[in-house]
Amino acid sequence: MLTLGIESSCDDTAVAVLQNHNHLLSNIVSSQDDIHSKYGGIVPELASRKHLEAIQPMVDEALKRADKKLSDIDLIAVTQGPGLIGSLLVGFSFAKAISYVKKIPYIGVDHMAGHLLSVFLEENIPDFPYIALIVSGGTSSIFLCNSFTEFTLLGRTRDDAAGEAFDKVSKLLELGYPGGPIVSQYGSKGNPAEYIFPRAWLENDSLDFSFSGLKTAVLQQCKLLGRIDRASAENLCASFQEAVVDVLVTKTIRAAQQNNISTIVLGGGVSANARLRQVMADNCTSQSLQLYVPHPSFCTDNAAMIALAGYYKFTHTQSALPLEVDVFSRSVLG
Ligand code: KG4
């Protein structure tokens, strides 16, 4: 079975061709980072315009790299939400159009399900059940994954996503966009104990997150410092990163313990963060938990994970979507 995956939920146009559940024939991403970087964040109107320009050539290129034609495709899996409505509509309408014209079934995928399952694009795969920490620019959530189609939300951010906090701190320090990789790079050279930033633990045993207070604390510290030289910026980044990583790791391990689960999986763009990977790995080792972290190209937005999640949803339900359905801005997984 050949699945064409299409992802356009935010600022990356991505297309993949997946054979059955594990043979990735092509997987390409067209990034819009250079367009949005001058604004210090994503401009939704520009994002959807760029998706419109990119979608047809990207589908052609993905099919070419897979050495397949559109008529070879058995299923179209497309991100239905969550995300920017204007961006989602480009990929979703495109998928509907080719589904209608070529009589190929199409299925809508929750972007979160893609992240939760992206580890299955790797050779080394976990057994169910597992706890997944999904951290990106749009989400910070902890899920219990029981099968390829059963996911239970255990905790989520009540305000900013972790990636959003990285991006905002980067903007504050005028380091550039996207902020995560730059803040991480600066942080690797700084002292994580220079500033003790707040950790929002919330109620006892809560698995929810909150990063807006942390961002404000960094802003206050910047005001106190006045002029921020390179060394101060490195220390600010290191101390901020340490606070984020501390909360993410502690709550993920807590979720595993509360649910008696021995496997943890990471996903989303922030899981590319070296400090998060290191601290999570150290904690998993000391708690005798197994940790699985997909390759960074499967952690950031990609269409391979959408094709994979769509394949499992379709084979499980055996039903395609009718043409009348619409995109959604909030995850249906909780
Ligand atoms: O999953 P993703 O590619 O897109 C969505 O947000 O859906 O994640 C992008 C986010 C951005 O906020 C970016 O700053 C963050 O992931 N990010 C990182 C790192 N690499 C990307 N955050 C921290 N450390 C990194 N190394």
PDB file of N, CA and C in Angstrom, residues 101-144:
ATOM      1  N   VAL A 101     -10.435  14.075  -7.967  1.00  0.00           N
ATOM      2  CA  VAL A 101     -10.144  13.922  -9.400  1.00  0.00           C
ATOM      3  C   VAL A 101      -9.594  12.528  -9.705  1.00  0.00           C
ATOM      4  N   LYS A 102      -8.708  12.034  -8.853  1.00  0.00           N
ATOM      5  CA  LYS A 102      -8.041  10.743  -9.129  1.00  0.00           C
ATOM      6  C   LYS A 102      -8.728   9.559  -8.448  1.00  0.00           C
ATOM      7  N   LYS A 103      -9.803   9.840  -7.695  1.00  0.00           N
ATOM      8  CA  LYS A 103     -10.550   8.774  -7.001  1.00  0.00           C
ATOM      9  C   LYS A 103      -9.657   7.968  -6.066  1.00  0.00           C
ATOM     10  N   ILE A 104      -8.842   8.699  -5.296  1.00  0.00           N
ATOM     11  CA  ILE A 104      -7.977   8.068  -4.298  1.00  0.00           C
ATOM     12  C   ILE A 104      -8.559   8.416  -2.923  1.00  0.00           C
ATOM     13  N   PRO A 105      -8.775   7.445  -2.015  1.00  0.00           N
ATOM     14  CA  PRO A 105      -9.292   7.805  -0.699  1.00  0.00           C
ATOM     15  C   PRO A 105      -8.339   8.732   0.044  1.00  0.00           C
ATOM     16  N   TYR A 106      -8.884   9.655   0.834  1.00  0.00           N
ATOM     17  CA  TYR A 106      -8.016  10.520   1.648  1.00  0.00           C
ATOM     18  C   TYR A 106      -8.480  10.473   3.092  1.00  0.00           C
ATOM     19  N   ILE A 107      -7.514  10.706   3.993  1.00  0.00           N
ATOM     20  CA  ILE A 107      -7.828  10.639   5.415  1.00  0.00           C
ATOM     21  C   ILE A 107      -7.168  11.814   6.131  1.00  0.00           C
ATOM     22  N   GLY A 108      -7.871  12.423   7.085  1.00  0.00           N
ATOM     23  CA  GLY A 108      -7.320  13.561   7.838  1.00  0.00           C
ATOM     24  C   GLY A 108      -6.596  13.059   9.075  1.00  0.00           C
ATOM     25  N   VAL A 109      -5.427  13.611   9.325  1.00  0.00           N
ATOM     26  CA  VAL A 109      -4.595  13.173  10.451  1.00  0.00           C
ATOM     27  C   VAL A 109      -4.427  14.327  11.432  1.00  0.00           C
ATOM     28  N   ASP A 110      -4.585  14.028  12.731  1.00  0.00           N
ATOM     29  CA  ASP A 110      -4.240  15.012  13.765  1.00  0.00           C
ATOM     30  C   ASP A 110      -2.711  15.086  13.816  1.00  0.00           C
ATOM     31  N   HIS A 111      -2.184  16.282  13.658  1.00  0.00           N
ATOM     32  CA  HIS A 111      -0.735  16.496  13.636  1.00  0.00           C
ATOM     33  C   HIS A 111      -0.052  15.857  14.864  1.00  0.00           C
ATOM     34  N   MET A 112      -0.744  15.912  16.009  1.00  0.00           N
ATOM     35  CA  MET A 112      -0.183  15.326  17.245  1.00  0.00           C
ATOM     36  C   MET A 112       0.008  13.823  17.101  1.00  0.00           C
ATOM     37  N   ALA A 113      -0.930  13.156  16.425  1.00  0.00           N
ATOM     38  CA  ALA A 113      -0.801  11.697  16.230  1.00  0.00           C
ATOM     39  C   ALA A 113       0.463  11.397  15.428  1.00  0.00           C
ATOM     40  N   GLY A 114       0.769  12.277  14.468  1.00  0.00           N
ATOM     41  CA  GLY A 114       2.013  12.116  13.700  1.00  0.00           C
ATOM     42  C   GLY A 114       3.221  12.153  14.619  1.00  0.00           C
ATOM     43  N   HIS A 115       3.283  13.176  15.480  1.00  0.00           N
ATOM     44  CA  HIS A 115       4.417  13.281  16.414  1.00  0.00           C
ATOM     45  C   HIS A 115       4.474  12.061  17.349  1.00  0.00           C
ATOM     46  N   LEU A 116       3.315  11.616  17.814  1.00  0.00           N
ATOM     47  CA  LEU A 116       3.282  10.495  18.777  1.00  0.00           C
ATOM     48  C   LEU A 116       3.797   9.202  18.168  1.00  0.00           C
ATOM     49  N   LEU A 117       3.648   9.074  16.824  1.00  0.00           N
ATOM     50  CA  LEU A 117       4.034   7.823  16.158  1.00  0.00           C
ATOM     51  C   LEU A 117       5.328   7.934  15.361  1.00  0.00           C
ATOM     52  N   SER A 118       5.937   9.135  15.303  1.00  0.00           N
ATOM     53  CA  SER A 118       7.091   9.323  14.412  1.00  0.00           C
ATOM     54  C   SER A 118       8.253   8.388  14.746  1.00  0.00           C
ATOM     55  N   VAL A 119       8.314   7.907  15.994  1.00  0.00           N
ATOM     56  CA  VAL A 119       9.384   6.986  16.395  1.00  0.00           C
ATOM     57  C   VAL A 119       9.322   5.679  15.585  1.00  0.00           C
ATOM     58  N   PHE A 120       8.152   5.359  15.016  1.00  0.00           N
ATOM     59  CA  PHE A 120       8.030   4.126  14.225  1.00  0.00           C
ATOM     60  C   PHE A 120       8.609   4.271  12.821  1.00  0.00           C
ATOM     61  N   LEU A 121       9.124   5.450  12.506  1.00  0.00           N
ATOM     62  CA  LEU A 121       9.837   5.623  11.236  1.00  0.00           C
ATOM     63  C   LEU A 121      11.286   5.154  11.390  1.00  0.00           C
ATOM     64  N   GLU A 122      11.673   4.857  12.628  1.00  0.00           N
ATOM     65  CA  GLU A 122      13.040   4.415  12.931  1.00  0.00           C
ATOM     66  C   GLU A 122      13.129   2.884  12.895  1.00  0.00           C
ATOM     67  N   GLU A 123      14.362   2.373  12.884  1.00  0.00           N
ATOM     68  CA  GLU A 123      14.578   0.915  12.934  1.00  0.00           C
ATOM     69  C   GLU A 123      14.269   0.392  14.334  1.00  0.00           C
ATOM     70  N   ASN A 124      14.757   1.155  15.341  1.00  0.00           N
ATOM     71  CA  ASN A 124      14.632   0.730  16.728  1.00  0.00           C
ATOM     72  C   ASN A 124      13.318   1.278  17.286  1.00  0.00           C
ATOM     73  N   ILE A 125      12.311   0.406  17.437  1.00  0.00           N
ATOM     74  CA  ILE A 125      10.976   0.907  17.805  1.00  0.00           C
ATOM     75  C   ILE A 125      10.547   0.394  19.183  1.00  0.00           C
ATOM     76  N   PRO A 126       9.718   1.209  19.875  1.00  0.00           N
ATOM     77  CA  PRO A 126       9.267   0.800  21.213  1.00  0.00           C
ATOM     78  C   PRO A 126       8.078  -0.152  21.145  1.00  0.00           C
ATOM     79  N   ASP A 127       7.791  -0.793  22.278  1.00  0.00           N
ATOM     80  CA  ASP A 127       6.536  -1.546  22.429  1.00  0.00           C
ATOM     81  C   ASP A 127       5.516  -0.624  23.084  1.00  0.00           C
ATOM     82  N   PHE A 128       4.236  -0.873  22.818  1.00  0.00           N
ATOM     83  CA  PHE A 128       3.177  -0.175  23.559  1.00  0.00           C
ATOM     84  C   PHE A 128       3.023  -0.853  24.915  1.00  0.00           C
ATOM     85  N   PRO A 129       2.593  -0.166  25.951  1.00  0.00           N
ATOM     86  CA  PRO A 129       2.293   1.261  25.999  1.00  0.00           C
ATOM     87  C   PRO A 129       3.559   2.071  26.283  1.00  0.00           C
ATOM     88  N   TYR A 130       3.522   3.355  25.911  1.00  0.00           N
ATOM     89  CA  TYR A 130       4.624   4.247  26.268  1.00  0.00           C
ATOM     90  C   TYR A 130       4.087   5.643  26.587  1.00  0.00           C
ATOM     91  N   ILE A 131       4.927   6.407  27.300  1.00  0.00           N
ATOM     92  CA  ILE A 131       4.628   7.805  27.587  1.00  0.00           C
ATOM     93  C   ILE A 131       5.354   8.648  26.541  1.00  0.00           C
ATOM     94  N   ALA A 132       4.645   9.587  25.905  1.00  0.00           N
ATOM     95  CA  ALA A 132       5.288  10.452  24.895  1.00  0.00           C
ATOM     96  C   ALA A 132       5.260  11.908  25.365  1.00  0.00           C
ATOM     97  N   LEU A 133       6.421  12.530  25.319  1.00  0.00           N
ATOM     98  CA  LEU A 133       6.508  13.977  25.548  1.00  0.00           C
ATOM     99  C   LEU A 133       6.642  14.632  24.180  1.00  0.00           C
ATOM    100  N   ILE A 134       5.654  15.444  23.808  1.00  0.00           N
ATOM    101  CA  ILE A 134       5.685  16.131  22.510  1.00  0.00           C
ATOM    102  C   ILE A 134       5.867  17.622  22.775  1.00  0.00           C
ATOM    103  N   VAL A 135       7.010  18.138  22.342  1.00  0.00           N
ATOM    104  CA  VAL A 135       7.333  19.549  22.618  1.00  0.00           C
ATOM    105  C   VAL A 135       7.730  20.251  21.320  1.00  0.00           C
ATOM    106  N   SER A 136       6.949  21.253  20.945  1.00  0.00           N
ATOM    107  CA  SER A 136       7.253  21.973  19.697  1.00  0.00           C
ATOM    108  C   SER A 136       6.924  23.444  19.875  1.00  0.00           C
ATOM    109  N   GLY A 137       6.849  24.161  18.754  1.00  0.00           N
ATOM    110  CA  GLY A 137       6.517  25.584  18.818  1.00  0.00           C
ATOM    111  C   GLY A 137       5.049  25.800  19.156  1.00  0.00           C
ATOM    112  N   GLY A 138       4.226  24.781  18.917  1.00  0.00           N
ATOM    113  CA  GLY A 138       2.793  24.935  19.138  1.00  0.00           C
ATOM    114  C   GLY A 138       2.251  24.127  20.290  1.00  0.00           C
ATOM    115  N   THR A 139       3.041  23.205  20.837  1.00  0.00           N
ATOM    116  CA  THR A 139       2.506  22.338  21.882  1.00  0.00           C
ATOM    117  C   THR A 139       3.569  21.880  22.870  1.00  0.00           C
ATOM    118  N   SER A 140       3.133  21.579  24.092  1.00  0.00           N
ATOM    119  CA  SER A 140       3.960  20.856  25.069  1.00  0.00           C
ATOM    120  C   SER A 140       2.985  19.950  25.778  1.00  0.00           C
ATOM    121  N   SER A 141       2.997  18.676  25.439  1.00  0.00           N
ATOM    122  CA  SER A 141       1.997  17.752  25.965  1.00  0.00           C
ATOM    123  C   SER A 141       2.619  16.419  26.324  1.00  0.00           C
ATOM    124  N   ILE A 142       1.980  15.755  27.299  1.00  0.00           N
ATOM    125  CA  ILE A 142       2.370  14.394  27.666  1.00  0.00           C
ATOM    126  C   ILE A 142       1.184  13.478  27.376  1.00  0.00           C
ATOM    127  N   PHE A 143       1.460  12.399  26.635  1.00  0.00           N
ATOM    128  CA  PHE A 143       0.410  11.433  26.274  1.00  0.00           C
ATOM    129  C   PHE A 143       0.774  10.033  26.753  1.00  0.00           C
ATOM    130  N   LEU A 144      -0.248   9.241  27.035  1.00  0.00           N
ATOM    131  CA  LEU A 144      -0.087   7.806  27.209  1.00  0.00           C
ATOM    132  C   LEU A 144      -0.528   7.172  25.887  1.00  0.00           C
TER     133      LEU A 144
END
